[in-house]
Short mmCIF file of C-alpha atoms in Angstrom, two decimals:
data_model
loop_
_atom_site.label_atom_id
_atom_site.label_comp_id
_atom_site.label_asym_id
_atom_site.label_seq_id
_atom_site.Cartn_x
_atom_site.Cartn_y
_atom_site.Cartn_z
CA UNK M 1 -9.12 -35.16 4.81
CA UNK M 2 -12.65 -35.54 3.43
CA UNK M 3 -13.42 -31.88 4.13
CA UNK M 4 -10.33 -30.83 2.18
CA UNK M 5 -11.30 -33.05 -0.77
CA UNK M 6 -14.86 -31.76 -0.73
CA UNK M 7 -13.68 -28.15 -0.43
CA UNK M 8 -11.31 -28.50 -3.38
CA UNK M 9 -14.02 -30.02 -5.55
CA UNK M 10 -16.60 -27.38 -4.64
CA UNK M 11 -14.09 -24.55 -5.17
CA UNK M 12 -13.24 -25.79 -8.66
CA UNK M 13 -16.88 -26.42 -9.47
CA UNK M 14 -17.97 -22.94 -8.39
CA UNK M 15 -15.06 -21.27 -10.17
CA UNK M 16 -15.81 -23.12 -13.41
CA UNK M 17 -19.37 -21.81 -13.23
CA UNK M 18 -17.96 -18.28 -13.22
CA UNK M 19 -15.27 -18.88 -15.84
CA UNK M 20 -17.47 -20.76 -18.30
CA UNK M 21 -21.09 -21.18 -17.31
CA UNK M 22 -21.81 -23.16 -20.46
CA UNK M 23 -19.45 -26.02 -19.56
CA UNK M 24 -21.87 -28.35 -17.81
CA UNK M 25 -22.50 -32.04 -17.44
CA UNK M 26 -25.45 -34.11 -16.35
CA UNK M 27 -24.97 -36.35 -13.33
CA UNK M 28 -27.80 -38.57 -12.20
CA UNK M 29 -30.31 -36.36 -13.98
CA UNK M 30 -28.92 -33.06 -12.63
CA UNK M 31 -27.08 -30.53 -14.77
CA UNK M 32 -24.15 -28.90 -13.03
CA UNK M 33 -20.70 -27.39 -13.78
CA UNK M 34 -18.52 -29.97 -15.53
CA UNK M 35 -16.32 -31.00 -12.62
CA UNK M 36 -16.76 -34.52 -11.26
CA UNK M 37 -14.90 -36.52 -8.63
CA UNK M 38 -14.36 -39.96 -10.11
CA UNK M 39 -14.46 -41.84 -6.81
CA UNK M 40 -17.96 -40.42 -6.21
CA UNK M 41 -19.33 -41.44 -9.60
CA UNK M 42 -19.88 -44.65 -11.53
CA UNK M 43 -16.74 -45.68 -13.43
CA UNK M 44 -17.93 -45.25 -17.03
CA UNK M 45 -18.12 -41.46 -16.60
CA UNK M 46 -14.37 -41.34 -17.10
CA UNK M 47 -15.04 -41.31 -20.83
CA UNK M 48 -16.78 -37.90 -20.73
CA UNK M 49 -15.17 -35.32 -22.93
CA UNK M 50 -15.24 -31.66 -21.99
CA UNK M 51 -15.49 -32.55 -18.29
CA UNK M 52 -12.85 -32.04 -15.60
CA UNK M 53 -12.32 -35.34 -13.77
CA UNK M 54 -10.71 -35.30 -10.33
CA UNK M 55 -8.93 -38.46 -9.16
CA UNK M 56 -7.51 -38.50 -5.65
CA UNK M 57 -4.25 -40.35 -5.25
CA UNK M 58 -1.29 -40.53 -2.92
CA UNK M 59 -1.56 -39.03 0.55
CA UNK M 60 1.21 -37.98 2.94
CA UNK M 61 1.19 -36.20 6.28
CA UNK M 62 3.86 -33.82 7.55
CA UNK M 63 3.78 -33.86 11.35
CA UNK M 64 6.71 -31.49 11.92
CA UNK M 65 4.61 -28.37 12.48
CA UNK M 66 2.12 -27.17 15.06
CA UNK M 67 -0.68 -28.94 13.16
CA UNK M 68 -0.38 -32.02 10.95
CA UNK M 69 -0.29 -31.01 7.29
CA UNK M 70 -2.03 -33.48 4.97
CA UNK M 71 -0.87 -33.42 1.36
CA UNK M 72 -3.10 -35.18 -1.14
CA UNK M 73 -2.31 -35.59 -4.80
CA UNK M 74 -5.11 -34.89 -7.20
CA UNK M 75 -4.98 -35.81 -10.86
CA UNK M 76 -7.21 -33.61 -13.00
CA UNK M 77 -7.89 -35.01 -16.46
CA UNK M 78 -9.95 -33.68 -19.32
CA UNK M 79 -10.48 -34.77 -22.91
CA UNK M 80 -11.46 -33.31 -26.23
CA UNK M 81 -12.41 -35.47 -29.17
CA UNK M 82 -14.39 -35.29 -32.31
CA UNK M 83 -17.71 -36.99 -32.83
CA UNK M 84 -17.82 -35.75 -36.40
CA UNK M 85 -15.48 -34.28 -39.00
CA UNK M 86 -15.92 -30.71 -37.73
CA UNK M 87 -15.41 -31.54 -34.05
CA UNK M 88 -12.16 -33.36 -34.79
CA UNK M 89 -10.73 -30.21 -36.35
CA UNK M 90 -11.59 -28.20 -33.25
CA UNK M 91 -10.04 -30.59 -30.71
CA UNK M 92 -6.96 -28.44 -30.25
CA UNK M 93 -8.98 -25.32 -29.62
CA UNK M 94 -11.28 -27.15 -27.20
CA UNK M 95 -8.24 -28.44 -25.32
CA UNK M 96 -6.73 -24.95 -25.26
CA UNK M 97 -9.96 -23.50 -23.88
CA UNK M 98 -10.07 -26.10 -21.12
CA UNK M 99 -6.41 -25.45 -20.28
CA UNK M 100 -7.21 -21.77 -19.78
CA UNK M 101 -10.34 -22.58 -17.78
CA UNK M 102 -8.40 -24.86 -15.45
CA UNK M 103 -5.71 -22.23 -14.92
CA UNK M 104 -8.41 -19.75 -13.94
CA UNK M 105 -10.09 -22.31 -11.66
CA UNK M 106 -6.84 -23.03 -9.83
CA UNK M 107 -6.15 -19.39 -9.06
CA UNK M 108 -6.06 -18.16 -6.33
CA UNK M 109 -4.55 -21.36 -5.04
CA UNK M 110 -6.46 -21.45 -1.79
CA UNK M 111 -9.99 -21.72 -0.41
CA UNK M 112 -11.55 -21.69 3.03
CA UNK M 113 -12.01 -25.29 4.18
CA UNK M 114 -15.66 -26.20 4.58
CA UNK M 115 -17.29 -29.08 6.38
CA UNK M 116 -20.10 -30.68 4.47
CA UNK M 117 -22.82 -32.87 5.90
CA UNK M 118 -26.42 -33.75 5.26
CA UNK M 119 -27.64 -30.40 6.60
CA UNK M 120 -25.34 -28.20 4.53
CA UNK M 121 -21.87 -26.71 4.93
CA UNK M 122 -20.06 -24.71 7.57
CA UNK M 123 -16.70 -22.95 7.43
CA UNK M 124 -13.74 -24.46 9.25
CA UNK M 125 -10.81 -22.55 10.69
CA UNK M 126 -8.12 -22.99 8.05
CA UNK M 127 -7.71 -22.63 4.32
CA UNK M 128 -6.72 -25.45 2.04
CA UNK M 129 -4.09 -24.50 -0.50
CA UNK M 130 -2.61 -26.16 -3.54
CA UNK M 131 -0.02 -26.01 -6.29
CA UNK M 132 0.31 -27.55 -9.71
CA UNK M 133 3.21 -29.95 -10.10
CA UNK M 134 5.19 -30.89 -13.15
CA UNK M 135 4.06 -30.45 -16.74
CA UNK M 136 0.57 -30.76 -18.13
CA UNK M 137 0.94 -34.05 -20.00
CA UNK M 138 -1.01 -34.63 -23.21
CA UNK M 139 -1.86 -38.04 -24.64
CA UNK M 140 -3.43 -38.78 -27.99
CA UNK M 141 -5.47 -41.92 -28.61
CA UNK M 142 -7.33 -42.21 -31.89
CA UNK M 143 -9.18 -38.89 -32.15
CA UNK M 144 -9.13 -38.11 -28.43
CA UNK M 145 -6.77 -35.61 -26.79
CA UNK M 146 -6.44 -36.06 -23.05
CA UNK M 147 -4.64 -33.72 -20.67
CA UNK M 148 -3.54 -34.79 -17.19
CA UNK M 149 -2.64 -32.18 -14.59
CA UNK M 150 -1.25 -33.02 -11.16
CA UNK M 151 -2.09 -30.82 -8.22
CA UNK M 152 -0.89 -31.19 -4.64
CA UNK M 153 -3.66 -30.15 -2.26
CA UNK M 154 -2.55 -29.25 1.27
CA UNK M 155 -4.67 -29.02 4.38
CA UNK M 156 -3.90 -28.49 8.05
CA UNK M 157 -5.72 -31.08 10.11
CA UNK M 158 -8.04 -29.35 12.55
CA UNK M 159 -9.39 -30.80 15.79
CA UNK M 160 -11.67 -33.77 15.13
CA UNK M 161 -10.52 -34.31 11.57
CA UNK M 162 -9.00 -37.59 10.39
CA UNK T 1 -17.94 -20.55 13.27
CA UNK T 2 -15.94 -22.29 15.98
CA UNK T 3 -14.99 -20.29 19.03
CA UNK T 4 -11.98 -22.46 19.84
CA UNK T 5 -8.47 -21.41 18.89
CA UNK T 6 -6.13 -23.30 16.67
CA UNK T 7 -2.37 -23.77 16.92
CA UNK T 8 -0.49 -21.00 15.13
CA UNK T 9 1.47 -22.85 12.46
CA UNK T 10 4.54 -21.30 10.91
CA UNK T 11 3.26 -19.13 8.07
CA UNK T 12 3.17 -20.48 4.53
CA UNK T 13 3.56 -17.77 1.92
CA UNK T 14 2.82 -17.92 -1.75
CA UNK T 15 4.53 -14.69 -2.66
CA UNK T 16 6.10 -11.49 -1.40
CA UNK T 17 5.34 -8.12 -2.94
CA UNK T 18 7.46 -5.00 -2.66
CA UNK T 19 6.28 -1.41 -2.41
CA UNK T 20 8.47 1.68 -2.35
CA UNK T 21 7.94 5.31 -1.42
CA UNK T 22 10.35 8.21 -2.02
CA UNK T 23 12.17 9.68 0.97
CA UNK T 24 12.14 13.49 1.16
CA UNK T 25 15.90 13.76 1.19
CA UNK T 26 16.24 17.36 2.36
CA UNK T 27 14.44 16.56 5.63
CA UNK T 28 14.90 12.76 5.72
CA UNK T 29 11.12 12.58 5.94
CA UNK T 30 9.45 9.32 5.07
CA UNK T 31 5.95 8.37 3.96
CA UNK T 32 4.19 7.14 7.08
CA UNK T 33 2.92 3.58 7.34
CA UNK T 34 0.75 2.61 10.27
CA UNK T 35 0.45 -1.18 10.42
CA UNK T 36 -2.46 -1.03 12.84
CA UNK T 37 -4.70 0.91 10.44
CA UNK T 38 -3.09 0.22 7.07
CA UNK T 39 -1.60 -3.26 7.47
CA UNK T 40 -4.44 -5.08 5.74
CA UNK T 41 -4.35 -2.86 2.64
CA UNK T 42 -5.52 -4.37 -0.62
CA UNK T 43 -2.63 -6.11 -2.34
CA UNK T 44 -3.16 -4.12 -5.55
CA UNK T 45 -3.98 -0.78 -3.95
CA UNK T 46 -1.20 0.29 -1.60
CA UNK T 47 -1.67 3.24 0.77
CA UNK T 48 -1.15 6.74 -0.63
CA UNK T 49 2.47 7.55 -1.43
CA UNK T 50 3.51 3.92 -1.96
CA UNK T 51 4.34 2.50 -5.40
CA UNK T 52 3.73 -1.16 -6.24
CA UNK T 53 7.01 -2.64 -7.51
CA UNK T 54 5.55 -6.10 -8.11
CA UNK T 55 6.36 -9.47 -6.65
CA UNK T 56 9.88 -10.27 -5.56
CA UNK T 57 11.57 -13.66 -5.18
CA UNK T 58 14.03 -14.98 -2.62
CA UNK T 59 13.22 -12.19 -0.19
CA UNK T 60 15.67 -12.56 2.71
CA UNK T 61 15.59 -10.03 5.54
CA UNK T 62 18.82 -9.85 7.52
CA UNK T 63 19.70 -8.38 10.85
CA UNK T 64 23.06 -6.63 10.98
CA UNK T 65 22.77 -6.05 14.69
CA UNK T 66 25.61 -7.47 16.76
CA UNK T 67 24.88 -8.16 20.40
CA UNK T 68 27.75 -8.53 22.85
CA UNK T 69 27.82 -9.59 26.44
CA UNK T 70 29.28 -7.22 29.02
CA UNK T 71 31.30 -9.41 31.33
CA UNK T 72 32.53 -8.33 34.71
CA UNK T 73 33.65 -9.97 37.93
CA UNK T 74 35.98 -12.85 38.66
CA UNK T 75 35.33 -15.16 36.98
CA UNK T 76 33.92 -12.93 34.26
CA UNK T 77 30.21 -13.40 33.86
CA UNK T 78 27.81 -11.87 31.43
CA UNK T 79 26.03 -9.20 33.47
CA UNK T 80 24.19 -7.53 30.64
CA UNK T 81 24.17 -7.19 26.91
CA UNK T 82 24.75 -4.30 24.57
CA UNK T 83 24.10 -3.81 20.92
CA UNK T 84 27.59 -3.14 19.64
CA UNK T 85 26.38 -2.63 16.08
CA UNK T 86 22.89 -2.02 14.81
CA UNK T 87 21.50 -2.42 11.34
CA UNK T 88 19.35 -4.32 8.89
CA UNK T 89 19.35 -5.22 5.24
CA UNK T 90 17.29 -7.24 2.80
CA UNK T 91 18.10 -9.26 -0.30
CA UNK T 92 15.61 -10.00 -3.03
CA UNK T 93 15.18 -10.62 -6.74
CA UNK T 94 12.99 -8.22 -8.69
CA UNK T 95 10.59 -9.99 -11.00
CA UNK T 96 9.54 -6.90 -12.96
CA UNK T 97 11.70 -4.65 -15.10
CA UNK T 98 10.29 -1.12 -14.95
CA UNK T 99 11.73 2.35 -14.33
CA UNK T 100 11.47 2.01 -10.55
CA UNK T 101 12.89 -1.49 -10.41
CA UNK T 102 15.81 -0.65 -12.70
CA UNK T 103 16.51 2.52 -10.74
CA UNK T 104 16.50 0.68 -7.41
CA UNK T 105 18.86 -1.90 -8.90
CA UNK T 106 21.24 0.84 -10.08
CA UNK T 107 21.29 2.54 -6.69
CA UNK T 108 22.65 5.73 -8.17
CA UNK T 109 21.28 8.23 -10.72
CA UNK T 110 19.04 6.36 -13.16
CA UNK T 111 19.25 8.21 -16.47
CA UNK T 112 16.22 8.77 -18.71
CA UNK T 113 17.46 8.69 -22.28
CA UNK T 114 15.79 11.77 -23.77
CA UNK T 115 15.00 12.04 -27.45
CA UNK T 116 16.55 14.90 -29.37
CA UNK T 117 13.21 16.69 -29.61
CA UNK T 118 12.78 20.04 -27.96
CA UNK T 119 11.17 19.80 -24.51
CA UNK T 120 7.51 20.80 -24.71
CA UNK T 121 5.93 23.43 -22.51
CA UNK T 122 2.67 22.67 -20.77
CA UNK T 123 -0.47 24.73 -21.20
CA UNK T 124 -3.34 24.95 -18.72
CA UNK T 125 -5.59 22.29 -17.21
CA UNK T 126 -3.07 19.54 -16.49
CA UNK T 127 -3.66 16.72 -14.02
CA UNK T 128 -1.44 13.92 -12.78
CA UNK T 129 -2.67 11.72 -15.65
CA UNK T 130 -3.56 14.20 -18.38
CA UNK T 131 -1.13 16.66 -19.95
CA UNK T 132 -1.89 19.55 -22.26
CA UNK T 133 1.22 20.18 -24.27
CA UNK T 134 2.23 22.95 -26.61
CA UNK T 135 1.72 22.17 -30.27
CA UNK T 136 3.04 21.08 -32.63
CA UNK T 137 4.42 17.97 -30.99
CA UNK T 138 5.28 14.43 -32.02
CA UNK T 139 4.21 12.47 -28.95
CA UNK T 140 2.29 9.34 -29.86
CA UNK T 141 0.57 6.59 -27.88
CA UNK T 142 3.13 4.18 -26.50
CA UNK T 143 5.78 6.85 -25.89
CA UNK T 144 7.36 7.35 -22.48
CA UNK T 145 7.65 10.92 -21.21
CA UNK T 146 9.58 12.69 -18.45
CA UNK T 147 7.91 15.73 -16.93
CA UNK T 148 10.02 18.12 -14.86
CA UNK T 149 11.63 21.54 -14.66
CA UNK T 150 14.49 22.92 -16.70
CA UNK T 151 17.73 22.86 -14.72
CA UNK T 152 18.52 26.44 -13.72
CA UNK T 153 21.78 26.06 -11.84
CA UNK T 154 20.46 25.05 -8.42
CA UNK T 155 22.39 22.87 -5.97
CA UNK T 156 21.04 20.12 -3.77
CA UNK T 157 18.63 17.30 -4.52
CA UNK T 158 16.90 17.58 -7.90
CA UNK T 159 13.90 15.75 -9.32
CA UNK T 160 10.19 16.21 -8.62
CA UNK T 161 8.44 13.54 -6.61
CA UNK T 162 11.67 11.74 -5.71
CA UNK T 163 15.28 12.92 -5.66
CA UNK T 164 16.95 11.61 -8.78
CA UNK T 165 20.33 13.18 -8.16
CA UNK T 166 22.30 15.59 -5.97
CA UNK T 167 24.11 18.55 -7.52
CA UNK T 168 27.00 19.79 -5.42
CA UNK T 169 28.87 21.66 -8.14
CA UNK T 170 26.75 23.67 -10.54
CA UNK T 171 29.62 24.13 -12.97
CA UNK T 172 29.40 20.46 -13.94
CA UNK T 173 25.76 20.47 -15.09
CA UNK T 174 25.06 24.16 -15.60
CA UNK T 175 24.90 23.98 -19.37
CA UNK T 176 22.46 21.07 -19.47
CA UNK T 177 18.98 22.55 -19.20
CA UNK T 178 17.51 19.04 -19.51
CA UNK T 179 19.46 17.61 -16.55
CA UNK T 180 16.51 17.33 -14.20
CA UNK T 181 14.42 15.52 -16.81
CA UNK T 182 17.33 13.14 -17.37
CA UNK T 183 17.30 12.01 -13.74
CA UNK T 184 13.69 12.53 -12.72
CA UNK T 185 11.33 9.78 -11.55
CA UNK T 186 8.40 11.85 -12.80
CA UNK T 187 7.90 9.62 -15.83
CA UNK T 188 4.92 7.84 -17.38
CA UNK T 189 3.76 5.87 -20.38
CA UNK T 190 1.46 7.59 -22.90
CA UNK T 191 -1.73 5.64 -23.60
CA UNK T 192 -3.43 8.03 -26.02
CA UNK T 193 -2.98 11.38 -27.72
CA UNK T 194 -5.78 13.65 -28.92
CA UNK T 195 -4.40 16.86 -30.37
CA UNK T 196 -2.65 18.65 -27.53
CA UNK T 197 -4.06 16.27 -24.87
CA UNK T 198 -1.76 13.49 -23.76
CA UNK T 199 -3.22 10.74 -21.58
CA UNK T 200 -0.88 8.88 -19.22
CA UNK T 201 -1.16 5.24 -18.07
CA UNK T 202 -0.44 6.11 -14.44
CA UNK T 203 -0.34 9.27 -12.31
CA UNK T 204 2.91 11.21 -12.27
CA UNK T 205 4.86 10.63 -9.07
CA UNK T 206 4.94 14.35 -8.32
CA UNK T 207 1.22 14.73 -8.92
CA UNK T 208 -0.20 17.66 -10.89
CA UNK T 209 2.61 19.24 -12.95
CA UNK T 210 3.52 22.84 -12.25
CA UNK T 211 3.44 25.46 -14.97
CA UNK T 212 7.25 25.52 -15.15
CA UNK T 213 7.56 21.84 -16.00
CA UNK T 214 8.22 20.64 -19.51
CA UNK T 215 7.75 17.29 -21.25
CA UNK T 216 10.51 15.31 -22.94
CA UNK T 217 10.11 12.00 -24.74
CA UNK T 218 12.09 9.15 -23.20
CA UNK T 219 13.44 6.39 -25.43
CA UNK T 220 15.00 4.21 -22.74
CA UNK T 221 16.99 4.17 -19.52
CA UNK T 222 20.60 3.85 -18.50
CA UNK T 223 22.03 2.78 -15.18
CA UNK T 224 25.62 3.68 -14.38
CA UNK T 225 28.17 1.90 -12.24
CA UNK T 226 29.94 4.50 -10.14
CA UNK T 227 29.19 8.01 -8.95
CA UNK T 228 28.67 9.27 -5.43
CA UNK T 229 24.90 9.63 -5.26
CA UNK T 230 22.76 7.06 -3.43
CA UNK T 231 19.04 6.89 -4.05
CA UNK T 232 16.94 6.47 -0.93
CA UNK T 233 13.50 4.92 -0.64
CA UNK T 234 11.17 3.59 2.02
CA UNK T 235 10.32 -0.06 1.46
CA UNK T 236 7.50 -2.39 2.38
CA UNK T 237 7.78 -6.13 1.78
CA UNK T 238 4.45 -7.85 2.29
CA UNK T 239 4.18 -11.64 2.50
CA UNK T 240 0.63 -12.91 2.16
CA UNK T 241 0.02 -16.15 4.02
CA UNK T 242 -2.26 -18.87 2.67
CA UNK T 243 -4.19 -18.85 5.96
CA UNK T 244 -5.05 -15.14 5.76
CA UNK T 245 -2.06 -14.07 7.86
CA UNK T 246 0.31 -11.35 6.72
CA UNK T 247 3.94 -10.57 7.46
CA UNK T 248 5.12 -7.03 6.77
CA UNK T 249 8.67 -5.75 6.77
CA UNK T 250 8.78 -1.94 6.81
CA UNK T 251 12.12 -0.25 6.23
CA UNK T 252 11.62 3.53 6.50
CA UNK T 253 14.95 4.31 4.80
CA UNK T 254 16.83 2.03 2.40
CA UNK T 255 19.69 2.46 -0.03
CA UNK T 256 20.99 -0.09 -2.50
CA UNK T 257 24.15 -1.79 -1.26
CA UNK T 258 24.80 -4.47 -3.88
CA UNK T 259 23.25 -5.47 -7.16
CA UNK T 260 23.78 -8.06 -9.87
CA UNK T 261 21.92 -9.87 -12.65
CA UNK T 262 20.91 -13.46 -12.05
CA UNK T 263 20.62 -15.52 -15.20
CA UNK T 264 18.66 -18.74 -15.35
CA UNK T 265 17.91 -21.04 -18.24
CA UNK T 266 14.26 -20.79 -19.20
CA UNK T 267 14.17 -23.44 -21.90
CA UNK T 268 16.68 -24.45 -24.57
CA UNK T 269 18.77 -21.45 -25.62
CA UNK T 270 16.54 -18.95 -23.79
CA UNK T 271 17.87 -17.34 -20.65
CA UNK T 272 15.97 -15.13 -18.28
CA UNK T 273 17.77 -12.21 -16.62
CA UNK T 274 16.53 -11.03 -13.27
CA UNK T 275 17.77 -8.19 -11.12
CA UNK T 276 18.92 -9.30 -7.71
CA UNK T 277 19.98 -6.86 -5.08
CA UNK T 278 20.64 -6.08 -1.47
CA UNK T 279 19.38 -2.91 0.17
CA UNK T 280 20.74 -1.56 3.44
CA UNK T 281 18.46 0.10 5.96
CA UNK T 282 19.36 3.45 7.47
CA UNK T 283 18.08 4.56 10.87
CA UNK T 284 15.05 6.62 11.78
CA UNK T 285 13.96 7.84 15.19
CA UNK T 286 10.74 6.24 16.37
CA UNK T 287 8.51 9.09 17.56
CA UNK T 288 6.87 6.75 20.10
CA UNK T 289 9.92 6.42 22.31
CA UNK T 290 12.87 8.08 20.59
CA UNK T 291 14.63 4.79 19.80
CA UNK T 292 16.81 4.46 16.70
CA UNK T 293 15.16 1.87 14.47
CA UNK T 294 16.06 0.31 11.15
CA UNK T 295 13.16 -2.01 10.40
CA UNK T 296 9.66 -2.84 11.64
CA UNK T 297 8.59 -6.48 11.32
CA UNK T 298 4.86 -6.89 11.83
CA UNK T 299 2.77 -10.04 11.86
CA UNK T 300 -0.98 -9.97 11.42
CA UNK T 301 -2.20 -13.45 12.44
CA UNK T 302 -4.93 -15.51 10.81
CA UNK T 303 -8.24 -15.56 12.70
CA UNK T 304 -8.62 -17.63 15.89
CA UNK T 305 -4.98 -18.66 16.22
CA UNK T 306 -3.49 -19.19 19.67
CA UNK T 307 -1.44 -16.21 20.82
#
């Protein structure tokens, strides 16, 4: 399943770079598109605003078909808040912009699965595919708006994968 | 890239899109579709002659073929089988409401509601997307127009590009010079007007207009329940798999058999109306071997799948 998780992250990261090249974040001294996988980063990064955070959750496997189908839930969260009087007034627009960016990043809802290792990446034989589930929930805490989007990511398990 | 093959899982499709092409009714000639060379056409650019009707939902192909055993001997045993009845149909819900979709749903003549303006003659230099009309005129951007001949008392199928009706008795329509433009599929949306030059959003179905054709403004459409005429179209239903596979259902000849409106609650008091319908396939003769065929179901697998 690691290849599917890595592929999903890289697909969203690369698509964000095309949709909005100015939405970046700095991770361990490197500036890159603002998509981070929380389990790969130190915990206090969850407070970043303007960054798409991916949290992997529940996993199920459907073994009824010719290949096992792994289904992994991914929670994508992003926040907008004001650091000053002007930013607070623009929170709604910032949130709206990120909503549109995420919609563009999630479409088309598939990507060729890649295997990543220390030497680079190589294509695998299937595509991962995904769908958004439920509503895009919004929470408000103090001056921070936070959106949470749930996506089910599906991947056929190829030979050698776990 | 691995050189090993993978198990061929049952396809997973995100959507199905429908394409239609007019059948030349006088000869029962259909627009050809060769899966081998055209099957991987770009989703948004169908092969020549085919019109994109948009995505459809709940696409359900059905076989109407009935196979019976031929039993002989004592005790009776099945010695062979015969196809007692042959046929095919398909049910689906249209997700777009345009002229073509509404006309397919009606199954019969689909009437263009013409404005009361005089039909405009065409001058020289027309193309399938640019019309030069006689002035003065009152066509503006956003208008819909129907482009076709005056009705002159002919019998048979009428309508340029696709048969919109069949006239068997000229006495019924002889006084209506606009009849062909009322039933034609040669319609388009106007995107801009510059003097006598009218730009269309999409090419006219019949291509470059002839000098005899005239232009009428269309204010809407009407479908009728009843009548004897059946429209006939070729249909392609293309299901795009998430693994790069593709399933194509090609019906060379289809007529609408049943239609209804499905209503679903969108949110609160808002309802969405969608056109659902069933089309019945009619036979063609396959030139390869002379067999009578109703439908071609083709599967283009994803790469490196076991056969």
